[in-house]
PDB file of C-alpha atoms and ligand atoms in Angstrom:
ATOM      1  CA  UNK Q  20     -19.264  -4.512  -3.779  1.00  0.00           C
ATOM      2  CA  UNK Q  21     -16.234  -3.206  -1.986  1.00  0.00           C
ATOM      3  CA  UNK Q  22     -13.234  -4.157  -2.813  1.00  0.00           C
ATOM      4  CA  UNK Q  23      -9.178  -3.161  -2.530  1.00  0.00           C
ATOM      5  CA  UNK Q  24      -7.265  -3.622  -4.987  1.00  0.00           C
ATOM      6  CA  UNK Q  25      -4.090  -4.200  -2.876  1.00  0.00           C
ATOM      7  CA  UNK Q  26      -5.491  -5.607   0.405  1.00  0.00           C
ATOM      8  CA  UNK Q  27      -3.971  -3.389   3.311  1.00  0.00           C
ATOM      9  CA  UNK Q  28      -4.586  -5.092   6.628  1.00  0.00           C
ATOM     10  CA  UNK Q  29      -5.358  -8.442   4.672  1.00  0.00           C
ATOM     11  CA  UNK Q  30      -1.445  -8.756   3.852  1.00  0.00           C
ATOM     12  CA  UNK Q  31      -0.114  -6.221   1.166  1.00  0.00           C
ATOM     13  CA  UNK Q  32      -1.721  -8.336  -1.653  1.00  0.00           C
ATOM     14  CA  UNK Q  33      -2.093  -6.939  -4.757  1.00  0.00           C
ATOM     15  CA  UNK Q  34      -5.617  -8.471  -6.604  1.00  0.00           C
ATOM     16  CA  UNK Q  35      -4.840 -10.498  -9.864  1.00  0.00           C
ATOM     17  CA  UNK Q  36      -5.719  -8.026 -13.006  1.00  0.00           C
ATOM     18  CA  UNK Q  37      -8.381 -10.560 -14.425  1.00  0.00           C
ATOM     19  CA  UNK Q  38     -10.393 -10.272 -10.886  1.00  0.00           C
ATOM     20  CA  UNK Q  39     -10.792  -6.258 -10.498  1.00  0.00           C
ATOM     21  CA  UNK Q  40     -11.806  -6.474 -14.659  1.00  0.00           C
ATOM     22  CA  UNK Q  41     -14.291  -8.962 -13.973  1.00  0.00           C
ATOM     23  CA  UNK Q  42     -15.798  -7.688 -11.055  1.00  0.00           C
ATOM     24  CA  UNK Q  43     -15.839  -4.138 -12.690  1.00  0.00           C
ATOM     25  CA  UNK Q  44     -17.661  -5.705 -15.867  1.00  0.00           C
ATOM     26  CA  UNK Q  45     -20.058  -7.918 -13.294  1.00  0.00           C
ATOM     27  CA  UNK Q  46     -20.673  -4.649 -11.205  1.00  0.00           C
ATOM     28  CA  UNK Q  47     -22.392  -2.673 -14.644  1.00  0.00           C
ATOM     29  CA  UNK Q  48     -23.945  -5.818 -15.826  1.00  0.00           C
ATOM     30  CA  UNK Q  49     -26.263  -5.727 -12.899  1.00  0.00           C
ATOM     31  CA  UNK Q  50     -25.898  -2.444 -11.943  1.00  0.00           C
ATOM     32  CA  UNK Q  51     -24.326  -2.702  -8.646  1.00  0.00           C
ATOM     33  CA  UNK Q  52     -21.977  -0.212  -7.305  1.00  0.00           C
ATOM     34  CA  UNK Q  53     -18.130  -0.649  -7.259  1.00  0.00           C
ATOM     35  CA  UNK Q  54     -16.723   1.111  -4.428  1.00  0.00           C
ATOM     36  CA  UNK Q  55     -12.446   0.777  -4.058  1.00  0.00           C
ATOM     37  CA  UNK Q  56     -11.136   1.190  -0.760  1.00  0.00           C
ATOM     38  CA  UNK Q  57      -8.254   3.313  -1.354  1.00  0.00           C
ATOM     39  CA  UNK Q  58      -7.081   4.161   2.244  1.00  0.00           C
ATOM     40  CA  UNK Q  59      -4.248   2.387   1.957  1.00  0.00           C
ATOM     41  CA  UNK Q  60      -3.454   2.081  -1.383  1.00  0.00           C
ATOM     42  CA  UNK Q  61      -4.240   5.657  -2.054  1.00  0.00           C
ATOM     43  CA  UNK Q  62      -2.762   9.082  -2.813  1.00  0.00           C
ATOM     44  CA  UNK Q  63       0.677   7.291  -4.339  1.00  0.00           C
ATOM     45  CA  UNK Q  64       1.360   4.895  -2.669  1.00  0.00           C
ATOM     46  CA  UNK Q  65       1.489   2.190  -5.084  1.00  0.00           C
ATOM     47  CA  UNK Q  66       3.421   4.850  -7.523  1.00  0.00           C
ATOM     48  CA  UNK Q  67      -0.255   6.310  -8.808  1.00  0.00           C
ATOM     49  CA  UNK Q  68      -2.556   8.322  -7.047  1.00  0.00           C
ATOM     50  CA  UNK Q  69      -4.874   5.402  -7.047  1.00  0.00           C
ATOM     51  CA  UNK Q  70      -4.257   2.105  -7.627  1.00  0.00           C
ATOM     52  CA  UNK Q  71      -7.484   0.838  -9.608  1.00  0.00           C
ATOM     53  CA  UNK Q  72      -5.556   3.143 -12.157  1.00  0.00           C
ATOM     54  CA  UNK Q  73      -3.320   0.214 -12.510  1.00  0.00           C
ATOM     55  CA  UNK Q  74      -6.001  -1.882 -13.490  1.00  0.00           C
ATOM     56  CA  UNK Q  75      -7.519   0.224 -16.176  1.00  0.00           C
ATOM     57  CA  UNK Q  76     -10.984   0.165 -14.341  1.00  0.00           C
ATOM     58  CA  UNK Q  77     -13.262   3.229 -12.873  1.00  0.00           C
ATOM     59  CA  UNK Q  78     -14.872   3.012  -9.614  1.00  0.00           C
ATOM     60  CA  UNK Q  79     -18.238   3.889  -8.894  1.00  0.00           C
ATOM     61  CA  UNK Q  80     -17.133   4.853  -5.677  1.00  0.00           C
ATOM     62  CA  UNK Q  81     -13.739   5.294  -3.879  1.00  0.00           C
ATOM     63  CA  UNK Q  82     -12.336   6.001  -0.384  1.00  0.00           C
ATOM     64  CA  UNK Q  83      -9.659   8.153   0.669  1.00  0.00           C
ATOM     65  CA  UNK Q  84      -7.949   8.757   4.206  1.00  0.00           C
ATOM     66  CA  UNK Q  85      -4.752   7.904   6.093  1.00  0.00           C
ATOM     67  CA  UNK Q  86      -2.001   9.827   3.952  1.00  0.00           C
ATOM     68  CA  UNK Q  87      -5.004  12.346   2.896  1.00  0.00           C
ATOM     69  CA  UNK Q  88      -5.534  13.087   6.640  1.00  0.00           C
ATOM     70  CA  UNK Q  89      -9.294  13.172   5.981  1.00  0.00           C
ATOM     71  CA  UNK Q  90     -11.698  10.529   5.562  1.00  0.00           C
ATOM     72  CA  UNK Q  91     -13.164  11.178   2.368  1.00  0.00           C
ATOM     73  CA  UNK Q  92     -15.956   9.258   0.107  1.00  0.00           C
ATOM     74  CA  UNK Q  93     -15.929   9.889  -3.892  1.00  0.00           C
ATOM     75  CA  UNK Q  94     -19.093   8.648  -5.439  1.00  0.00           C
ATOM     76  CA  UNK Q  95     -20.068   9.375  -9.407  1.00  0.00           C
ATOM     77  CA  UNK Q  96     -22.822  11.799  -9.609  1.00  0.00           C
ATOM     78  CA  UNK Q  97     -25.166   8.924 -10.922  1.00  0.00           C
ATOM     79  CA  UNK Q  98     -25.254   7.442  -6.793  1.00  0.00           C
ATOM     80  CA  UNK Q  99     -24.890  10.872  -5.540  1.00  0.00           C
ATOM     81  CA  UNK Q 100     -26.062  13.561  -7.663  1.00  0.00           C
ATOM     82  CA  UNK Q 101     -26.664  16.409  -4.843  1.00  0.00           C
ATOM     83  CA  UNK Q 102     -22.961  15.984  -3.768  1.00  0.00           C
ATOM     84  CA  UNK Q 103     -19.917  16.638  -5.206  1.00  0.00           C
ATOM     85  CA  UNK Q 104     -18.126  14.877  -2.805  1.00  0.00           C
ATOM     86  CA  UNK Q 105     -18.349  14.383   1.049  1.00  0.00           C
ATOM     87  CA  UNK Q 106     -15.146  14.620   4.207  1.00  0.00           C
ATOM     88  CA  UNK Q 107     -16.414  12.305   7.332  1.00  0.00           C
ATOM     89  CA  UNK Q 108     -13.886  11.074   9.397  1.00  0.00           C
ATOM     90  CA  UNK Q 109     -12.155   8.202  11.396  1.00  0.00           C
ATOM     91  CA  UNK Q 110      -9.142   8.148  10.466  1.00  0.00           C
ATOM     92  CA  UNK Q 111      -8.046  11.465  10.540  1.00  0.00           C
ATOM     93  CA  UNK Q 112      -9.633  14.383  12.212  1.00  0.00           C
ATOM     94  CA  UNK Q 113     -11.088  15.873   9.312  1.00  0.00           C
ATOM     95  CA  UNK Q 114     -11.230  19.536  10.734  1.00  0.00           C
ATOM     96  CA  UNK Q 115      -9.061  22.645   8.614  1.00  0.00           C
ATOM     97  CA  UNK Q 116      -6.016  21.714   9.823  1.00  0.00           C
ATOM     98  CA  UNK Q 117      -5.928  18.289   8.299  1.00  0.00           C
ATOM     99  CA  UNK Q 118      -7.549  19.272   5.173  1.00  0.00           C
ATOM    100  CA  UNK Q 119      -4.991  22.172   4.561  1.00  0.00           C
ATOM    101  CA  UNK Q 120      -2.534  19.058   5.334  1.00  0.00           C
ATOM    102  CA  UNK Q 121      -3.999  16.829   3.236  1.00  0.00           C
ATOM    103  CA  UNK Q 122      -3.824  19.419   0.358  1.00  0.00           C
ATOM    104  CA  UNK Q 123       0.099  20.032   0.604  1.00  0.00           C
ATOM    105  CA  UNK Q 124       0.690  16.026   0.687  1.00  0.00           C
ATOM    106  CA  UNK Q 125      -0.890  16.322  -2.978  1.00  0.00           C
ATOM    107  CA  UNK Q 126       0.566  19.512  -3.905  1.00  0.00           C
ATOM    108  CA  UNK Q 127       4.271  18.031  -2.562  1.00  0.00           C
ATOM    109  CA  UNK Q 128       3.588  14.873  -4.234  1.00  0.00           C
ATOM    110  CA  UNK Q 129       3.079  16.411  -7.522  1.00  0.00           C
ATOM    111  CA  UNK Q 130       6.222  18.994  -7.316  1.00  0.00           C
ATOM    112  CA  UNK Q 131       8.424  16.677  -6.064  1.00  0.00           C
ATOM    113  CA  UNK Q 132       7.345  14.020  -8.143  1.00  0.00           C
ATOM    114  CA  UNK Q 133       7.062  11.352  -5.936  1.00  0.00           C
ATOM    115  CA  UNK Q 134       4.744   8.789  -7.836  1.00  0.00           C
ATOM    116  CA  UNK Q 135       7.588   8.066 -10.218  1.00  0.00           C
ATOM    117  CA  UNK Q 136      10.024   8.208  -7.293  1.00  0.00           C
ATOM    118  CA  UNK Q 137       7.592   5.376  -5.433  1.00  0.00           C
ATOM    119  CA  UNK Q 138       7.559   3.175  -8.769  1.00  0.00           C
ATOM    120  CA  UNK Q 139      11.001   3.399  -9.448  1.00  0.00           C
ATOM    121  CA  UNK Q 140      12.136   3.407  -5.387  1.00  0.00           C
ATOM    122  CA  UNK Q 141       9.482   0.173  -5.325  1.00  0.00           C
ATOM    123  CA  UNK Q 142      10.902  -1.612  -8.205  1.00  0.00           C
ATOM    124  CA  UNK Q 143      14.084  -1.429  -6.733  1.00  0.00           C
ATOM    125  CA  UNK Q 144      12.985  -2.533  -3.116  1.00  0.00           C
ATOM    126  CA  UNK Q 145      11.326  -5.536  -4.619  1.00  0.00           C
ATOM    127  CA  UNK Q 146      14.565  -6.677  -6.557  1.00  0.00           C
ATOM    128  CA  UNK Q 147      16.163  -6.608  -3.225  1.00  0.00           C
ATOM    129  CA  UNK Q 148      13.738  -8.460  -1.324  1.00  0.00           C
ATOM    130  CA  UNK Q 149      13.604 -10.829  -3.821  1.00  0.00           C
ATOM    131  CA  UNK Q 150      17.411 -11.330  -3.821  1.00  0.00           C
ATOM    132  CA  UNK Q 151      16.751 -11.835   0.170  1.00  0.00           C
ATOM    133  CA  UNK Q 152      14.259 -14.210  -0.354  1.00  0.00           C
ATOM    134  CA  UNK Q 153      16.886 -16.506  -2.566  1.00  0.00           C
ATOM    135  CA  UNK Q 154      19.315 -16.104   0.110  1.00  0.00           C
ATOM    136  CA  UNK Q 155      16.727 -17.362   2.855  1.00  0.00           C
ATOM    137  CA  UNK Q 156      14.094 -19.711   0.952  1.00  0.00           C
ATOM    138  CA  UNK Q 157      13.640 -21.476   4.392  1.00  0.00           C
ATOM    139  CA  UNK Q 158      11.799 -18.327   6.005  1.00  0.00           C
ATOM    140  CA  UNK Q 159      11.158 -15.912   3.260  1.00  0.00           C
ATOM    141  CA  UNK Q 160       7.782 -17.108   1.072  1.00  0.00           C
ATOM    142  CA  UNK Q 161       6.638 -14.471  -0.925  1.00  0.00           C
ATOM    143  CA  UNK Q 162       7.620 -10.512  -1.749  1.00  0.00           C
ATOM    144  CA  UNK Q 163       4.588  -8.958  -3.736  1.00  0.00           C
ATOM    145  CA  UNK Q 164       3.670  -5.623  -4.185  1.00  0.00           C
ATOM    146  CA  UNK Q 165       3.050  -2.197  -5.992  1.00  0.00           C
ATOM    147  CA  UNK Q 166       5.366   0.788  -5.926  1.00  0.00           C
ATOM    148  CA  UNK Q 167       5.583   1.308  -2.322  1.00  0.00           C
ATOM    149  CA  UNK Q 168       3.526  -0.962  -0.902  1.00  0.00           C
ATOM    150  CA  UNK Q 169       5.075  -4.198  -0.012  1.00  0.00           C
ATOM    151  CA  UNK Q 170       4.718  -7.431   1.699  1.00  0.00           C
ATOM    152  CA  UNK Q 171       7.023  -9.620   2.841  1.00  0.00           C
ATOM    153  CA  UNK Q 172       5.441 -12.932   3.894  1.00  0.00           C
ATOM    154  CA  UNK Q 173       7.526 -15.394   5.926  1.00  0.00           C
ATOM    155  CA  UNK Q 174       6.566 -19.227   6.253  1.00  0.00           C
ATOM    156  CA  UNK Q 175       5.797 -18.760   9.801  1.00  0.00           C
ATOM    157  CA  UNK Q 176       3.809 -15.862  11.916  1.00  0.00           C
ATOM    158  CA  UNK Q 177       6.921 -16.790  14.354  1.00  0.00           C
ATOM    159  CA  UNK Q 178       9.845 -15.377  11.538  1.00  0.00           C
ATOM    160  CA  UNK Q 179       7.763 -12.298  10.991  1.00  0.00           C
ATOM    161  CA  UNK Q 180       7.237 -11.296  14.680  1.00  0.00           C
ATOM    162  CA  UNK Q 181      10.924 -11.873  15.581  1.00  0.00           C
ATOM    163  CA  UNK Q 182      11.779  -9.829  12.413  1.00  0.00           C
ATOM    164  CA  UNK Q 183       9.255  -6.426  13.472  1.00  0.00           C
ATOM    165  CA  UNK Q 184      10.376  -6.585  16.902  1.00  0.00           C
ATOM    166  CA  UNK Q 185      14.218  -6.885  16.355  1.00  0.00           C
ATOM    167  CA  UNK Q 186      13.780  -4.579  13.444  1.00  0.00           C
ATOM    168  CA  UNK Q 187      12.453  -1.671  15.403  1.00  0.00           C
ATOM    169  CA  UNK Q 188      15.120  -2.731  18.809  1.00  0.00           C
ATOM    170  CA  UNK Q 189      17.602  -1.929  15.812  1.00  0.00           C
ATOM    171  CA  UNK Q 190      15.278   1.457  15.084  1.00  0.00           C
ATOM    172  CA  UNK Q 191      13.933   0.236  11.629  1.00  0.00           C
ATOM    173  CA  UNK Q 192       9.822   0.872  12.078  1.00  0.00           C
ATOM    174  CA  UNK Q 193       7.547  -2.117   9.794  1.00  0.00           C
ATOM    175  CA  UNK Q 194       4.410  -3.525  10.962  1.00  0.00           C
ATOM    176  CA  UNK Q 195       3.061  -6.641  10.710  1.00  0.00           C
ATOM    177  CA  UNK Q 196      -0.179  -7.409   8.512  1.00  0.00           C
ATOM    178  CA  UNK Q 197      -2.147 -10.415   7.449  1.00  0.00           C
ATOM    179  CA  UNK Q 198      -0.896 -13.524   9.285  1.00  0.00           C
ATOM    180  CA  UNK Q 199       2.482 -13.634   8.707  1.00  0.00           C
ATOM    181  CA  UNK Q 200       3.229 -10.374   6.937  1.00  0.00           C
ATOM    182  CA  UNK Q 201       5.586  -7.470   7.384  1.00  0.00           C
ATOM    183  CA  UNK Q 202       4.399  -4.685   5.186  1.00  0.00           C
ATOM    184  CA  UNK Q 203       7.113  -2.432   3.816  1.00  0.00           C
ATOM    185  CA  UNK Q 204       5.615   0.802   3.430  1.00  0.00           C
ATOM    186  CA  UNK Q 205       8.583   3.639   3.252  1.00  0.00           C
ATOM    187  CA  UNK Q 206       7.325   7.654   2.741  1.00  0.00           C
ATOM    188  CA  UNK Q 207       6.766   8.170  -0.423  1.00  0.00           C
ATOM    189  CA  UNK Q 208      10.165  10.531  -0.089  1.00  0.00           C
ATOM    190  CA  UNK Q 209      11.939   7.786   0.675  1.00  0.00           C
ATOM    191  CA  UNK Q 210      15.432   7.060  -1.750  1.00  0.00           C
ATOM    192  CA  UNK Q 211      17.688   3.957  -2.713  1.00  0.00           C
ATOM    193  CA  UNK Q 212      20.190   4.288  -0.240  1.00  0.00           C
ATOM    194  CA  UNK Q 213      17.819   4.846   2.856  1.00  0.00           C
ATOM    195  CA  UNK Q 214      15.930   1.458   1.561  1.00  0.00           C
ATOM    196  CA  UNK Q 215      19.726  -0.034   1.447  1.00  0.00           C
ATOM    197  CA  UNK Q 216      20.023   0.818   5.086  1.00  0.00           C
ATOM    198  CA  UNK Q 217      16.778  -0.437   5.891  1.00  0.00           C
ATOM    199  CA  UNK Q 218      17.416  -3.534   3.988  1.00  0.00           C
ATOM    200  CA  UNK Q 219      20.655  -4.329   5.557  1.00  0.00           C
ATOM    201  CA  UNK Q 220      18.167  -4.167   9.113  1.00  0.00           C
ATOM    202  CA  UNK Q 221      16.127  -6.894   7.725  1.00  0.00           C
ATOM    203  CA  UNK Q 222      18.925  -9.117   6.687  1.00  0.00           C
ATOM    204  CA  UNK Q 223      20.412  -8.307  10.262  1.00  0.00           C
ATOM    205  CA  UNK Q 224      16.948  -9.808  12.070  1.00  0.00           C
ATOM    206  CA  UNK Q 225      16.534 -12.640   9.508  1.00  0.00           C
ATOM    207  CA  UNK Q 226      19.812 -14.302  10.583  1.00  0.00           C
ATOM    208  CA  UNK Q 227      19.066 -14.096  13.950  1.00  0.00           C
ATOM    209  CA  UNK Q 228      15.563 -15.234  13.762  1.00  0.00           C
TER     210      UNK Q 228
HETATM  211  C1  PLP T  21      -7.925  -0.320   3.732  1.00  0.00           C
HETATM  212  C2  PLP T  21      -8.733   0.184   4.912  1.00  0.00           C
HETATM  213  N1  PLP T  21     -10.040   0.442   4.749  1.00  0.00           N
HETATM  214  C3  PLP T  21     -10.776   0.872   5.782  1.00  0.00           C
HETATM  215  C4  PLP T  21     -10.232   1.062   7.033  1.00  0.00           C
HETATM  216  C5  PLP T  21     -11.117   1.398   8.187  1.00  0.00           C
HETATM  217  O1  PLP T  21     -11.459   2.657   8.326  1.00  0.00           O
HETATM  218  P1  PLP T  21     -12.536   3.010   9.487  1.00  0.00           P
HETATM  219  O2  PLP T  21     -11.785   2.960  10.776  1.00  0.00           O
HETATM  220  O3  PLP T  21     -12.976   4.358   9.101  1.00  0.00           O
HETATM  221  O4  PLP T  21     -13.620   1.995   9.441  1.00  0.00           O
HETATM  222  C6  PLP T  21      -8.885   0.826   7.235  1.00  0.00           C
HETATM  223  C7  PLP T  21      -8.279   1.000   8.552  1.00  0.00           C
HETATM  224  O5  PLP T  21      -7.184   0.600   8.831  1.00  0.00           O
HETATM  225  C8  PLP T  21      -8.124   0.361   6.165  1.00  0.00           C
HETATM  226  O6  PLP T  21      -6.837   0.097   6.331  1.00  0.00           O
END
């Protein structure tokens, strides 16, 4: 079974605890594989390096790619026991260059310490959106999220769209996901004030829209 545990292009929606537990226990009741997609949710973005870690499970299996720059497949020895590991690629090119890439983004998230700057960076961003969603309860329907990953769901695809494409005439860069989603998805470098000015963008669009 594959599963994320924040869905990416499904709409920045973080799974309830109780599901990933269950379908972890299900998965070594019948001894099925559990395979988390990490490629979005992956390499800190949600303020851990991977975000079953917030649900206290273990993959059988896990992807990597995007902020990794490779396309890479973990699997436990016990479904793979003559590899310790394997790089294919879509998304990313997967030749030296993006693995020597892919290995500073870890070593430069570890010096700079940017898993606790995503959790504490992310709990701040969702206070604000919140405090925007009070202020417009007519288009604003949901903020959810872990650390750095995001979504702000409007009550109509039509709110969203105007938001992304006034956001980036104003320079501010989101992208839409799920139906009516904007995901919020900042570098991982990203501090309080430069959310503050990205923030005040958002506000900008949602009284126009
Ligand atoms: C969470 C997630 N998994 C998988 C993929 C797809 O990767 P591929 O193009 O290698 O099938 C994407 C692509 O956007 C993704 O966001």
């Amino acid at each position: 079974m594959l599963v994320e545990c924040v869905q990416g292009e499904g709409g920045y929606r973080p799974a309830g605890r109780k599901f990933i537990k269950t379908v972890s226990k299900v998965s070594k009741k019948y001894g099925f594989p559990l395979i988390i997609d990490e490629i979005q949710s992956g390499l800190g973005r949600t303020g851990k390096w991977w975000s079953f870690q917030h649900y206290g499970i273990t993959p059988d299996i896990m992807t990597s790619a995007k902020s990794l720059q490779v396309g890479a497949t973990v699997a436990s020895n016990k479904y793979d026991p003559n590899e310790s590991g394997a790089v294919s690629s879509t998304w990313g090119g997967g030749h030296r260059i993006d693995m020597a890439v892919g290995l500073k983004m870890i070593e430069v998230i570890e010096k700079e310490k940017l898993l606790k700057n995503a959790e504490i960076v992310g709990k701040y961003t969702m206070k604000k959106l919140n405090e925007l969603k009070e202020k417009y309860p007519t288009k604003i329907s949901d903020i959810r999220g872990i650390g750095l990953m995001i979504g702000m769901e409007f009550f109509s695809k039509k709110y969203r769209d105007l938001v992304e494409l006034n956001a980036f005439r104003c320079g501010l860069l989101t992208m839409g996901c799920g139906v009516k989603t904007l995901r919020i998805a900042p570098p991982l470098i990203i501090n309080k004030d430069e959310i503050g000015q990205g923030l005040d963008v958002i506000e900008f669009c949602l009284k126009r829209c």
